[in-house]
Coordinates of C-alpha atoms in Angstrom, one line a residue:
M1 CA 0.0 0.0 0.0
A2 CA 2.8 2.4 1.0
G3 CA 4.6 2.4 -2.4
G4 CA 2.0 1.4 -4.9
T5 CA 0.0 4.6 -5.2
A6 CA 0.7 7.0 -8.0
R7 CA 2.6 10.1 -6.9
L8 CA 0.5 13.3 -6.4
R9 CA 1.0 16.3 -8.7
V10 CA -1.1 18.6 -6.6
P11 CA -0.9 20.1 -4.0
V12 CA 2.7 18.9 -4.0
G13 CA 4.6 17.5 -6.9
E14 CA 7.0 18.5 -9.7
D15 CA 4.7 21.0 -11.3
A16 CA 2.3 21.6 -8.3
D17 CA 2.7 25.4 -8.5
R18 CA 0.8 25.4 -11.8
W19 CA -2.3 23.8 -10.2
I20 CA -2.6 24.8 -6.6
T21 CA -5.0 27.6 -5.5
R22 CA -3.6 28.4 -2.1
T23 CA 0.1 29.2 -2.2
G24 CA 2.7 29.5 0.5
C25 CA 0.9 27.2 3.0
R26 CA 2.7 25.5 5.8
R27 CA 2.7 21.8 5.2
V28 CA 1.6 19.3 7.9
L29 CA 2.0 15.6 7.3
F30 CA 0.0 13.0 9.4
V31 CA 1.7 9.7 9.4
V32 CA -0.6 6.7 9.7
H33 CA 0.7 3.3 10.7
N34 CA -2.7 1.6 11.1
V35 CA -6.2 2.3 12.1
T36 CA -5.4 2.4 15.8
S37 CA -2.8 5.2 15.5
A38 CA -4.9 7.0 13.0
T39 CA -7.7 7.5 15.5
R40 CA -5.4 9.6 17.6
L41 CA -4.4 11.7 14.6
L42 CA -8.1 12.3 13.9
D43 CA -8.4 13.6 17.4
V44 CA -6.0 16.4 16.8
L45 CA -6.9 17.2 13.2
P46 CA -9.4 19.9 14.2
L47 CA -6.5 21.9 15.8
F48 CA -5.6 23.1 12.3
H49 CA -9.2 23.8 11.1
S50 CA -10.1 27.3 9.9
D51 CA -6.4 28.2 9.3
V52 CA -6.0 29.0 5.6
R53 CA -2.2 29.1 6.1
V54 CA -2.0 25.3 6.6
Q55 CA -2.2 22.5 4.0
M56 CA -2.5 19.0 5.6
F57 CA -1.5 15.7 4.1
A58 CA -1.6 12.1 5.1
T59 CA 0.7 9.1 4.3
C60 CA 1.0 5.5 5.5
T61 CA 4.3 4.0 6.4
G62 CA 3.3 0.5 5.2
S63 CA 5.3 -0.9 8.1
S64 CA 2.4 -2.2 10.3
P65 CA 1.1 -5.7 9.9
F66 CA -2.4 -4.2 10.4
L67 CA -3.0 -2.3 7.2
A68 CA -6.6 -3.3 6.5
G69 CA -9.0 -0.4 6.9
V70 CA -6.4 2.3 6.4
P71 CA -7.4 3.2 2.9
E72 CA -11.0 3.7 3.9
L73 CA -10.0 5.8 6.9
L74 CA -7.8 8.0 4.9
A75 CA -10.5 8.5 2.3
R76 CA -12.9 9.4 5.1
A77 CA -10.4 12.1 6.4
G78 CA -10.4 13.6 2.9
L79 CA -6.8 14.7 3.0
P80 CA -4.4 14.4 0.1
V81 CA -2.7 11.0 0.6
L82 CA 1.0 10.8 -0.4
P83 CA 2.6 7.5 -1.3
W84 CA 5.3 6.8 1.2
E85 CA 8.2 7.3 -1.2
Q86 CA 6.9 10.6 -2.2
A87 CA 6.3 11.6 1.4
K88 CA 10.0 10.9 2.1
D89 CA 11.0 13.2 -0.8
T90 CA 8.8 16.1 0.2
D91 CA 9.6 18.9 2.6
F92 CA 7.2 19.5 5.5
D93 CA 7.0 22.1 8.3
L94 CA 5.5 19.6 10.7
V95 CA 5.2 15.8 10.8
V96 CA 2.8 14.3 13.3
S97 CA 2.7 10.6 14.1
A98 CA 0.9 8.6 16.8
S99 CA 3.2 5.6 16.7
Y100 CA 6.7 4.5 16.0
G101 CA 7.7 2.1 13.2
G102 CA 8.7 2.6 9.6
E103 CA 11.3 5.0 8.3
L104 CA 10.2 8.0 10.3
G105 CA 13.7 9.3 10.3
S106 CA 13.6 9.6 6.6
L107 CA 10.8 12.2 6.6
R108 CA 11.9 15.8 6.1
G109 CA 10.2 17.8 8.8
K110 CA 10.0 18.4 12.5
L111 CA 8.6 15.1 13.9
T112 CA 6.1 15.1 16.8
V113 CA 5.1 11.7 18.2
L114 CA 1.9 11.3 20.2
S115 CA 0.8 8.3 22.2
H116 CA -2.2 6.4 20.7
G117 CA -3.4 5.1 24.1
T118 CA -3.2 6.1 27.8
G119 CA 0.5 6.8 27.8
Y120 CA 3.1 4.1 27.3
N121 CA 2.5 0.9 29.2
K122 CA 3.1 -2.2 27.2
R123 CA 6.2 -4.2 26.7
L124 CA 6.6 -5.0 23.0
A125 CA 9.5 -6.9 21.5
T126 CA 11.1 -5.5 18.4
P127 CA 12.3 -7.7 15.5
N128 CA 15.9 -7.2 16.8
H129 CA 15.1 -7.7 20.5
R130 CA 16.1 -11.3 21.0
T131 CA 18.6 -11.3 23.8
T132 CA 20.3 -8.8 26.1
E133 CA 22.2 -7.4 23.1
P134 CA 21.2 -3.9 22.0
P135 CA 19.2 -3.5 18.8
N136 CA 21.4 -2.8 15.8
H137 CA 18.9 -1.1 13.6
R138 CA 18.9 2.3 15.2
T139 CA 21.2 2.9 18.1
T140 CA 24.1 1.6 20.1
E141 CA 22.5 1.1 23.5
P142 CA 24.4 1.8 26.7
P143 CA 24.9 -1.2 29.0
N144 CA 22.4 0.1 31.6
H145 CA 19.7 -0.1 28.9
R146 CA 20.2 -3.8 28.3
T147 CA 17.5 -6.1 29.6
T148 CA 16.2 -9.6 29.2
E149 CA 12.6 -8.3 28.9
P150 CA 11.0 -6.6 25.9
P151 CA 11.3 -2.8 26.2
V152 CA 8.4 -0.6 27.0
F153 CA 6.9 0.6 23.7
G154 CA 7.5 4.3 23.2
L155 CA 9.8 4.8 26.1
A156 CA 12.9 2.8 25.1
P157 CA 15.8 3.5 22.8
D158 CA 14.6 0.8 20.4
W159 CA 12.0 3.3 19.1
L160 CA 13.2 6.7 20.4
L161 CA 16.7 6.9 19.0
E162 CA 18.3 6.7 15.6
D163 CA 22.1 6.7 15.4
G164 CA 22.2 7.6 19.0
R165 CA 20.1 10.7 18.5
P166 CA 16.4 11.4 19.3
L167 CA 14.2 10.5 16.4
A168 CA 11.5 13.1 17.2
T169 CA 11.8 16.8 17.7
A170 CA 8.9 16.5 20.3
T171 CA 7.8 13.5 22.2
V172 CA 4.4 14.3 23.6
L173 CA 3.6 12.8 27.1
S174 CA 0.4 13.2 29.0
H175 CA 1.7 13.0 32.6
P176 CA 5.0 13.5 34.5
E177 CA 5.1 9.9 35.5
Q178 CA 5.8 9.0 31.9
L179 CA 8.6 11.6 31.9
D180 CA 10.1 9.9 34.9
R181 CA 10.1 6.6 33.2
L182 CA 11.4 8.1 30.0
R183 CA 14.4 9.6 31.9
S184 CA 15.2 6.2 33.4
T185 CA 14.9 4.2 30.2
C186 CA 16.2 6.6 27.5
P187 CA 17.7 9.8 29.0
E188 CA 18.9 10.8 25.5
A189 CA 15.3 11.5 24.4
A190 CA 14.1 13.2 27.6
P191 CA 15.0 16.7 26.3
T192 CA 12.4 16.2 23.5
A193 CA 9.5 15.5 26.0
V194 CA 6.6 17.8 26.1
L195 CA 3.7 17.5 28.6
A196 CA 0.6 18.3 26.6
G197 CA -2.2 16.2 28.0
D198 CA -4.4 13.5 26.3
P199 CA -6.8 14.7 23.6
C200 CA -8.8 11.4 23.6
Y201 CA -9.3 11.6 27.4
D202 CA -10.3 15.3 27.1
R203 CA -13.0 14.4 24.5
I204 CA -14.3 11.8 27.0
L205 CA -14.3 14.3 29.9
A206 CA -16.1 16.9 27.8
A207 CA -18.8 14.4 26.9
L208 CA -19.5 13.1 30.4
P209 CA -22.6 15.3 30.8
Q210 CA -24.0 13.5 27.8
R211 CA -24.0 10.1 29.6
D212 CA -27.8 9.9 29.7
R213 CA -28.2 10.7 26.0
F214 CA -25.5 8.1 25.1
R215 CA -27.4 5.5 27.2
R216 CA -30.6 6.2 25.4
A217 CA -28.9 6.1 22.0
L218 CA -27.7 2.6 23.0
G219 CA -31.3 1.6 24.0
V220 CA -30.5 1.6 27.8
G221 CA -33.6 2.6 29.7
P222 CA -34.3 3.3 33.4
G223 CA -33.4 0.4 35.6
Q224 CA -31.2 -1.2 33.0
R225 CA -27.5 -1.8 33.3
L226 CA -25.1 -1.5 30.3
I227 CA -22.2 -4.0 30.4
V228 CA -19.3 -3.3 28.0
V229 CA -16.9 -6.1 27.1
S230 CA -13.6 -4.5 26.2
S231 CA -10.5 -6.2 24.8
T232 CA -7.2 -5.1 23.4
W233 CA -5.4 -7.2 20.7
A234 CA -2.9 -10.1 20.9
S235 CA -3.3 -13.6 22.3
R236 CA -3.2 -12.8 26.0
S237 CA -6.0 -10.3 25.7
L238 CA -9.5 -11.0 26.9
F239 CA -10.5 -11.7 23.3
G240 CA -7.3 -13.7 22.6
G241 CA -8.1 -16.6 24.8
D242 CA -4.6 -17.5 25.9
P243 CA -4.9 -18.7 29.5
A244 CA -1.5 -17.0 30.2
G245 CA -3.4 -13.8 29.9
G246 CA -4.4 -13.9 33.6
A247 CA -6.9 -16.8 33.8
D248 CA -8.4 -17.3 37.2
E249 CA -7.3 -21.0 37.3
P250 CA -4.0 -22.6 36.2
G251 CA -4.5 -24.4 32.9
A252 CA -8.0 -22.9 32.5
A253 CA -9.5 -23.0 29.1
D254 CA -10.3 -20.0 26.8
L255 CA -12.4 -17.6 28.8
L256 CA -14.1 -15.9 25.9
P257 CA -16.6 -18.6 24.9
W258 CA -17.7 -19.0 28.5
L259 CA -18.1 -15.2 28.9
L260 CA -20.2 -14.8 25.7
S261 CA -22.5 -17.7 26.6
R262 CA -23.0 -16.5 30.2
L263 CA -23.8 -13.0 29.1
A264 CA -26.9 -14.4 27.4
A265 CA -27.7 -17.2 29.9
E266 CA -27.4 -15.2 33.1
L267 CA -28.3 -11.6 32.3
P268 CA -32.0 -11.0 31.7
A269 CA -32.5 -9.4 28.3
D270 CA -34.6 -6.5 29.6
E271 CA -32.5 -5.7 32.7
Y272 CA -29.0 -5.6 31.1
R273 CA -27.7 -4.3 27.8
T274 CA -24.4 -5.6 26.5
A275 CA -21.9 -4.2 24.1
A276 CA -18.4 -5.1 22.8
V277 CA -15.6 -2.7 22.3
L278 CA -12.7 -4.4 20.5
H279 CA -9.3 -3.1 19.5
P280 CA -9.1 -2.1 15.8
N281 CA -6.2 -4.6 15.4
I282 CA -8.8 -7.4 16.2
W283 CA -11.3 -6.0 13.7
Y284 CA -8.8 -5.4 10.9
G285 CA -6.3 -8.2 11.8
H286 CA -8.9 -10.9 11.5
G287 CA -11.4 -9.1 9.3
P288 CA -14.7 -7.4 10.3
G289 CA -16.7 -10.2 8.8
Q290 CA -14.8 -12.8 10.8
V291 CA -15.2 -10.9 14.0
Q292 CA -18.9 -10.5 13.4
A293 CA -19.1 -14.2 12.7
W294 CA -17.3 -15.0 16.0
L295 CA -19.8 -12.8 17.8
D296 CA -22.8 -14.0 15.9
S297 CA -24.6 -16.0 18.7
A298 CA -23.9 -13.2 21.2
R299 CA -25.2 -10.6 18.8
Q300 CA -28.4 -12.6 18.2
A301 CA -28.8 -12.6 22.0
G302 CA -28.6 -8.8 22.0
L303 CA -24.8 -7.9 22.1
E304 CA -24.1 -4.6 20.3
A305 CA -20.7 -4.8 18.5
I306 CA -19.4 -1.2 18.6
P307 CA -17.6 -0.2 15.4
P308 CA -13.9 0.2 15.8
L309 CA -13.8 3.9 14.8
D310 CA -17.0 5.4 16.1
G311 CA -18.9 5.1 19.3
W312 CA -16.5 3.3 21.7
R313 CA -16.0 6.3 23.8
Q314 CA -19.7 7.0 24.0
A315 CA -20.3 3.4 25.1
L316 CA -17.6 3.7 27.7
I317 CA -19.3 6.8 29.2
A318 CA -22.7 5.1 29.1
A319 CA -21.4 1.9 30.8
D320 CA -22.4 0.6 34.2
C321 CA -19.5 -1.9 34.2
V322 CA -16.6 -2.8 31.9
L323 CA -15.4 -6.4 31.6
G324 CA -11.9 -5.7 30.3
D325 CA -8.2 -6.4 30.3
H326 CA -5.0 -4.4 30.1
S327 CA -6.3 -2.1 27.3
S328 CA -6.3 1.7 27.3
V329 CA -10.1 1.4 27.0
T330 CA -10.4 -0.4 30.4
Y331 CA -8.1 2.2 32.0
Y332 CA -10.1 5.1 30.5
A333 CA -13.2 3.5 32.0
A334 CA -11.6 3.3 35.5
S335 CA -10.4 6.9 35.2
I336 CA -13.9 8.2 34.7
G337 CA -15.3 6.2 37.7
I338 CA -16.8 3.2 35.9
P339 CA -16.5 -0.2 37.7
V340 CA -14.2 -2.6 36.0
V341 CA -13.7 -6.3 36.2
L342 CA -10.6 -7.8 34.6
G343 CA -11.1 -10.9 32.5
A344 CA -7.5 -11.0 31.4
F345 CA -4.5 -9.1 32.7
P346 CA -0.9 -10.3 31.7
Q347 CA 1.2 -8.3 34.1
E348 CA 4.3 -9.5 32.5
D349 CA 3.3 -7.7 29.3
L350 CA 3.3 -4.3 31.1
D351 CA 5.8 -1.9 32.6
P352 CA 5.3 -2.6 36.3
R353 CA 5.7 1.1 37.0
S354 CA 2.9 2.1 34.7
P355 CA -0.6 3.2 35.9
V356 CA -2.2 0.4 33.8
A357 CA -0.2 -2.2 35.7
A358 CA -1.3 -0.6 38.9
L359 CA -5.0 -1.0 37.8
G360 CA -4.3 -4.7 37.3
R361 CA -3.1 -4.9 40.9
T362 CA -6.2 -3.3 42.3
A363 CA -9.3 -4.2 40.2
P364 CA -11.3 -7.4 40.8
R365 CA -10.8 -10.4 38.5
L366 CA -13.5 -12.3 36.6
L367 CA -13.9 -15.8 37.9
R368 CA -15.5 -18.4 35.7
R369 CA -16.3 -20.7 38.6
G370 CA -18.8 -18.1 40.0
S371 CA -22.0 -16.5 38.7
L372 CA -21.2 -13.9 36.1
R373 CA -24.3 -11.8 37.1
A374 CA -23.3 -11.9 40.7
Q375 CA -19.8 -10.7 39.9
I376 CA -21.1 -7.9 37.8
D377 CA -23.7 -6.8 40.3
R378 CA -21.2 -7.0 43.1
A379 CA -18.7 -4.8 41.2
I380 CA -21.3 -2.2 40.5
D381 CA -23.0 -2.2 43.9
A382 CA -19.7 -2.1 45.9
H383 CA -18.0 0.5 43.6
H384 CA -17.2 4.0 44.8
P385 CA -16.6 6.6 42.0
D386 CA -13.3 7.6 43.7
R387 CA -11.9 4.1 43.9
Y388 CA -9.5 4.7 41.0
K389 CA -9.0 8.5 41.7
A390 CA -5.2 8.2 42.1
L391 CA -5.0 6.4 38.8
A392 CA -7.3 8.8 37.1
E393 CA -5.0 11.6 38.1
Q394 CA -2.2 9.9 36.2
T395 CA -4.2 9.9 32.9
S396 CA -3.4 13.5 32.2
S397 CA -1.6 16.2 34.2
S398 CA -3.6 18.8 32.2
P399 CA -7.2 17.5 31.9
G400 CA -9.2 19.6 29.5
E401 CA -6.2 21.5 28.2
S402 CA -4.7 19.3 25.5
A403 CA -6.1 21.2 22.6
V404 CA -4.4 24.4 23.8
L405 CA -1.1 22.8 24.7
L406 CA -0.9 20.7 21.5
R407 CA -1.8 23.5 19.1
R408 CA 0.7 25.8 20.8
L409 CA 3.4 23.1 20.3
F410 CA 2.4 22.5 16.7
Y411 CA 2.5 26.1 15.7
D412 CA 5.8 26.8 17.6
L413 CA 7.4 24.0 15.6
M414 CA 5.9 25.4 12.3
G415 CA 7.3 28.8 13.2
I416 CA 4.0 30.8 12.8
P417 CA 1.6 32.3 15.3
E418 CA -1.6 30.6 16.2
P419 CA -4.7 31.9 14.6
E420 CA -6.1 34.5 17.1
A421 CA -9.6 34.4 15.7
H422 CA -10.1 30.6 16.2
P423 CA -9.7 29.0 19.7
A424 CA -8.0 25.6 20.0
L425 CA -10.8 23.1 20.2
L426 CA -11.3 19.4 19.8
D427 CA -14.4 17.9 18.2
P428 CA -17.2 16.9 20.6
L429 CA -18.2 13.3 20.6
P430 CA -21.2 12.9 18.4
L431 CA -24.5 11.4 19.6
P432 CA -24.6 7.9 18.2
P433 CA -27.7 6.7 16.2
Y434 CA -30.4 5.1 18.2
T435 CA -29.8 1.3 18.4
P436 CA -32.5 -0.4 20.4
T437 CA -31.9 -3.8 21.8
R438 CA -32.7 -6.5 19.2
V439 CA -32.8 -10.1 20.3
T440 CA -33.3 -12.5 17.4
A441 CA -32.3 -15.6 19.3
P442 CA -35.3 -17.5 20.7
I443 CA -36.3 -16.2 24.1
R444 CA -37.5 -18.0 27.2
V445 CA -39.9 -15.9 29.2
L446 CA -40.7 -16.2 32.9
V447 CA -43.8 -14.3 34.2
R448 CA -45.2 -14.0 37.7
Q449 CA -48.4 -12.3 38.6
L450 CA -48.0 -9.6 41.2
S451 CA -51.6 -8.4 41.3
A452 CA -54.8 -9.3 39.5
D453 CA -56.6 -6.0 40.3
P454 CA -55.1 -3.9 38.9
P455 CA -53.2 -6.2 36.6
E456 CA -49.5 -6.2 37.3
L457 CA -47.0 -8.8 36.1
A458 CA -43.2 -9.2 36.4
V459 CA -41.5 -10.5 33.2
T460 CA -38.0 -11.9 33.0
R461 CA -36.7 -12.9 29.6
Y462 CA -33.5 -14.8 28.7
A463 CA -32.1 -15.3 25.2
V464 CA -31.7 -19.0 24.3
V465 CA -28.2 -19.6 22.8
G466 CA -27.5 -23.0 21.4
D467 CA -29.0 -26.0 23.3
A468 CA -29.9 -24.1 26.5
P469 CA -32.5 -25.7 28.7
D470 CA -36.2 -24.7 29.0
P471 CA -37.2 -21.9 31.3
D472 CA -36.6 -22.6 34.9
P473 CA -38.7 -20.4 37.2
A474 CA -36.3 -21.0 40.1
R475 CA -33.7 -19.0 38.2
D476 CA -35.5 -15.7 38.8
P477 CA -33.5 -14.2 41.7
A478 CA -36.0 -11.4 42.2
A479 CA -38.9 -13.8 42.9
P480 CA -39.7 -14.5 46.6
A481 CA -39.5 -18.2 47.5
G482 CA -42.6 -20.1 46.5
T483 CA -43.7 -17.5 44.0
A484 CA -45.8 -19.0 41.2
H485 CA -44.5 -18.5 37.6
T486 CA -45.7 -19.3 34.1
A487 CA -43.2 -19.8 31.4
H488 CA -43.4 -19.6 27.6
S489 CA -41.2 -19.1 24.6
A490 CA -41.0 -16.2 22.2
A491 CA -39.4 -15.9 18.8
D492 CA -38.5 -13.0 16.5
E493 CA -39.8 -13.8 13.0
E494 CA -36.3 -13.0 11.7
T495 CA -34.6 -15.6 13.9
R496 CA -32.1 -17.9 12.2
E497 CA -33.6 -20.8 14.2
T498 CA -36.7 -20.9 12.1
G499 CA -37.7 -24.2 13.5
R500 CA -38.5 -22.4 16.8
L501 CA -41.2 -20.3 15.1
S502 CA -43.4 -23.3 14.7
V503 CA -43.4 -24.1 18.4
A504 CA -43.2 -20.5 19.9
D505 CA -46.0 -19.2 22.1
V506 CA -45.4 -15.6 21.0
V507 CA -44.1 -14.6 17.6
V508 CA -42.8 -11.1 17.0
R509 CA -42.2 -9.0 13.9
R510 CA -40.5 -5.6 13.9
A511 CA -41.3 -3.1 11.1
A512 CA -42.8 0.3 10.4
E513 CA -46.6 0.5 10.5
N514 CA -46.7 1.4 6.9
D515 CA -44.2 -1.2 5.6
A516 CA -45.7 -2.2 2.3
R517 CA -44.0 -5.6 2.5
L518 CA -45.7 -6.6 5.7
G519 CA -48.2 -4.1 7.0
P520 CA -50.6 -3.0 8.1
P521 CA -50.0 -4.7 11.4
A522 CA -53.5 -6.3 11.5
A523 CA -52.9 -7.9 8.1
W524 CA -49.6 -9.4 9.1
A525 CA -51.0 -10.6 12.4
S526 CA -53.8 -12.6 10.7
E527 CA -51.3 -14.1 8.3
A528 CA -48.9 -15.0 11.1
L529 CA -51.5 -16.8 13.1
D530 CA -52.2 -18.9 10.1
R531 CA -48.5 -19.5 9.5
Y532 CA -47.7 -20.5 13.1
P533 CA -50.7 -22.5 14.3
Y534 CA -49.3 -23.3 17.7
C535 CA -48.6 -19.8 18.9
G536 CA -51.1 -18.1 21.1
L537 CA -50.3 -14.5 20.3
V538 CA -48.5 -12.5 17.6
A539 CA -47.0 -9.0 18.0
Y540 CA -46.1 -6.4 15.4
V541 CA -43.7 -3.9 16.9
D542 CA -44.0 -0.7 15.0
G543 CA -42.4 1.8 17.3
P544 CA -40.0 2.0 20.2
D545 CA -42.8 1.8 22.8
R546 CA -45.7 0.1 21.1
C547 CA -47.0 -2.9 19.3
V548 CA -50.1 -4.4 17.8
V549 CA -51.0 -7.9 19.0
R550 CA -53.6 -10.4 17.9
T551 CA -54.6 -13.3 20.1
R552 CA -55.5 -16.7 18.9
E553 CA -59.1 -15.9 19.8
G554 CA -59.0 -13.1 17.2
D555 CA -58.8 -10.0 19.5
L556 CA -56.8 -7.2 18.0
V557 CA -55.1 -4.9 20.6
R558 CA -52.7 -2.0 20.6
L559 CA -50.2 -2.0 23.5
S560 CA -48.6 1.4 24.2
A561 CA -46.2 2.2 27.0
A562 CA -46.7 5.4 28.9
T563 CA -43.8 7.9 28.5
D564 CA -41.1 8.3 31.2
P565 CA -41.6 11.1 33.7
D566 CA -39.5 13.4 31.5
G567 CA -41.9 12.7 28.5
R568 CA -39.5 10.5 26.6
P569 CA -40.6 7.2 25.1
D570 CA -40.2 4.0 27.2
L571 CA -37.2 2.1 25.8
C572 CA -38.3 -1.3 27.0
D573 CA -38.8 -3.8 24.1
P574 CA -42.5 -3.8 23.4
A575 CA -42.3 -7.5 22.9
V576 CA -42.2 -7.7 26.7
Y577 CA -45.7 -6.2 26.9
A578 CA -46.9 -8.8 24.4
S579 CA -45.5 -11.6 26.5
A580 CA -47.1 -10.1 29.6
L581 CA -50.5 -10.0 28.0
H582 CA -50.0 -13.6 26.7
A583 CA -49.3 -14.8 30.2
W584 CA -52.3 -12.9 31.6
L585 CA -54.6 -14.5 29.1
T586 CA -53.2 -18.1 29.4
D587 CA -53.5 -17.9 33.1
G588 CA -57.3 -17.8 32.8
H589 CA -57.9 -14.0 32.8
T590 CA -60.0 -12.2 30.2
L591 CA -58.9 -9.5 27.9
D592 CA -61.6 -7.2 29.4
A593 CA -59.9 -7.6 32.8
A594 CA -56.7 -6.1 31.4
L595 CA -58.4 -3.0 30.2
P596 CA -57.6 -0.2 30.2
A597 CA -54.0 -0.8 31.3
I598 CA -51.6 -3.3 32.8
T599 CA -48.3 -2.7 34.7
V600 CA -45.3 -4.7 33.5
R601 CA -42.2 -4.9 35.6
T602 CA -38.8 -5.8 34.3
G603 CA -36.3 -5.9 37.2
T604 CA -36.7 -2.6 39.1
A605 CA -38.5 -0.8 36.3
A606 CA -42.2 -0.4 36.0
H607 CA -43.9 0.1 32.6
H608 CA -47.5 1.3 32.5
V609 CA -49.0 -0.1 29.3
T610 CA -52.3 1.0 27.8
V611 CA -54.4 -1.9 26.4
E612 CA -56.5 -0.5 23.6
P613 CA -58.8 -2.8 21.6
L614 CA -58.7 -2.0 17.8
P615 CA -61.5 -2.4 15.3
Q616 CA -61.4 -5.6 13.3
P617 CA -60.4 -5.2 9.7
P618 CA -62.4 -7.2 7.1
P619 CA -61.0 -10.7 6.7
S620 CA -58.8 -11.3 3.7
A621 CA -59.7 -14.1 1.3
G622 CA -58.8 -17.5 2.6
S623 CA -57.9 -16.2 6.1
H624 CA -59.2 -18.1 9.0
A625 CA -56.9 -16.7 11.7
S626 CA -59.8 -15.3 13.7
D627 CA -61.8 -18.5 13.5
S628 CA -61.0 -20.1 16.8
A629 CA -62.7 -23.3 15.9
S630 CA -60.5 -23.9 12.9
S631 CA -57.3 -23.3 14.9
P632 CA -55.2 -25.9 16.7
R633 CA -55.3 -23.6 19.7
S634 CA -58.9 -22.8 20.5
R635 CA -60.5 -21.4 23.6
S636 CA -61.8 -24.8 24.6
A637 CA -58.7 -26.8 23.8
P638 CA -55.5 -24.8 24.0
I639 CA -52.3 -26.5 22.7
R640 CA -49.1 -25.7 24.4
S641 CA -45.7 -25.7 22.7
P642 CA -43.0 -27.9 24.0
F643 CA -41.4 -24.9 25.7
S644 CA -44.5 -23.9 27.7
S645 CA -45.1 -24.7 31.3

């Protein structure tokens, strides 16, 4: 990729002066190694906005093994992309990189290197780091630098020096503790250090007041908990599965399959929302399609796979708990007061003096021999927001000030004054699109009646992944001992397990009310009852807080949840209300007894649902859905599916 692109002729090139419109601009080159480092460069890109004196460029070193996704990211940035060989032949006023690697010393410009994570924490072997001998590709290392362990990436001579001299004009650090470690590991580079904060962390801090909005965007309603699974790359990460990554038992098997299965099996679908934030090197190293395939069952059970470029910081801010490892994402979570539980943490891969290593010595570990839900709830309930305050203070010595500090540095290196008319600002984190919980895996539903007058029911739903057992009422931890339950199965009409549709008690379809392929809801409902003769109720979800249901007896009803106290729509899955009504009716109650409203509880949240009978549309030709006598499930002789109890 780095050398195969045609050389640019404009805005730089042999005859560029003939074609450019803005002349005399300072040239700034952003050096991309992979998608991971590019995300930090995107953080600081706005520092040059509105300045007509600056022309920005991008190039890729081609040195990283993780090159997938880079062309798309560069196209998205919209900057002129120089082939690597042309970049080395071009003069720049400033070169900005967020990683080491490649022939950075060959670039002609003042090089500034940023960290692309929370400082410098990981030990990472270089190709020449095999024994205690110093690397021969850049520098002759003094004896006190020799070590049998891999050096700390970004703080060791292996990366910082070339021919015994600092590679960078400016080495940006976010906290003095990094400077202390730099002085001890590579004193030759210490004079280049500049303390300028952390722009990624500052964008997170600025967005903290948007937490409630981010939660709603992710479909997290009142009373729900958002659990984020976070993993860095490499085999000893949480996603990697190498037991050496800090498994709770010697010789323990891969933790990931257990974790993904228990998220569905133990966490009620309407009380917990789950999301995965994976390192870009996982996505682009293995391929987005492969990663999606690995997560397929979990995604059908409701897991939201956050894209590697957008949304991960918003998910972190919205989280109630992060199940993570030694990643920067986990550390960022702890630094903003989010409870963390460590599923993998290879201390030997970290600088023991780093803040991330300190987090590994203090945060609780995930144990597969215990209940996942109990561990998550315990971490949340016992957490104090100031638990990791000391670590948070080491994230940045200048929180909220990185934009000012970095722009000042960049313009000083370019030798021009900062634009007075435009303040130094970072882009705010955007509000993600609304992504409601969608469970397409079959669902087992437990219902207990709390009151008959007025009607009030508690509903607990679990996604069925693989060959999970039938509903077990005793699994409901919120139910008092001896409480009577009913159990039934529900299935989304778009489930992959189509065989479940023929035996489901409740079948659900999600579409707009005016979807010409399916609607109107009453028409689909009639067809669905014909198609699935063993179900007792079908539900057409046509809004975030409402659905139309038809019973086997032919009643057509609109279920609509009351708005929250602030007037916003209830974010509970309307299929819950359909299951509650189904349980009410199969328990011997009449529809009239449910009018005008029922209360449905999911965990600690109460949903007040209006039950509104709708006029019956004229029957379509050949339809017998409303004819109870012709249906296998009639009023006089109901037929239960194998999953009912």
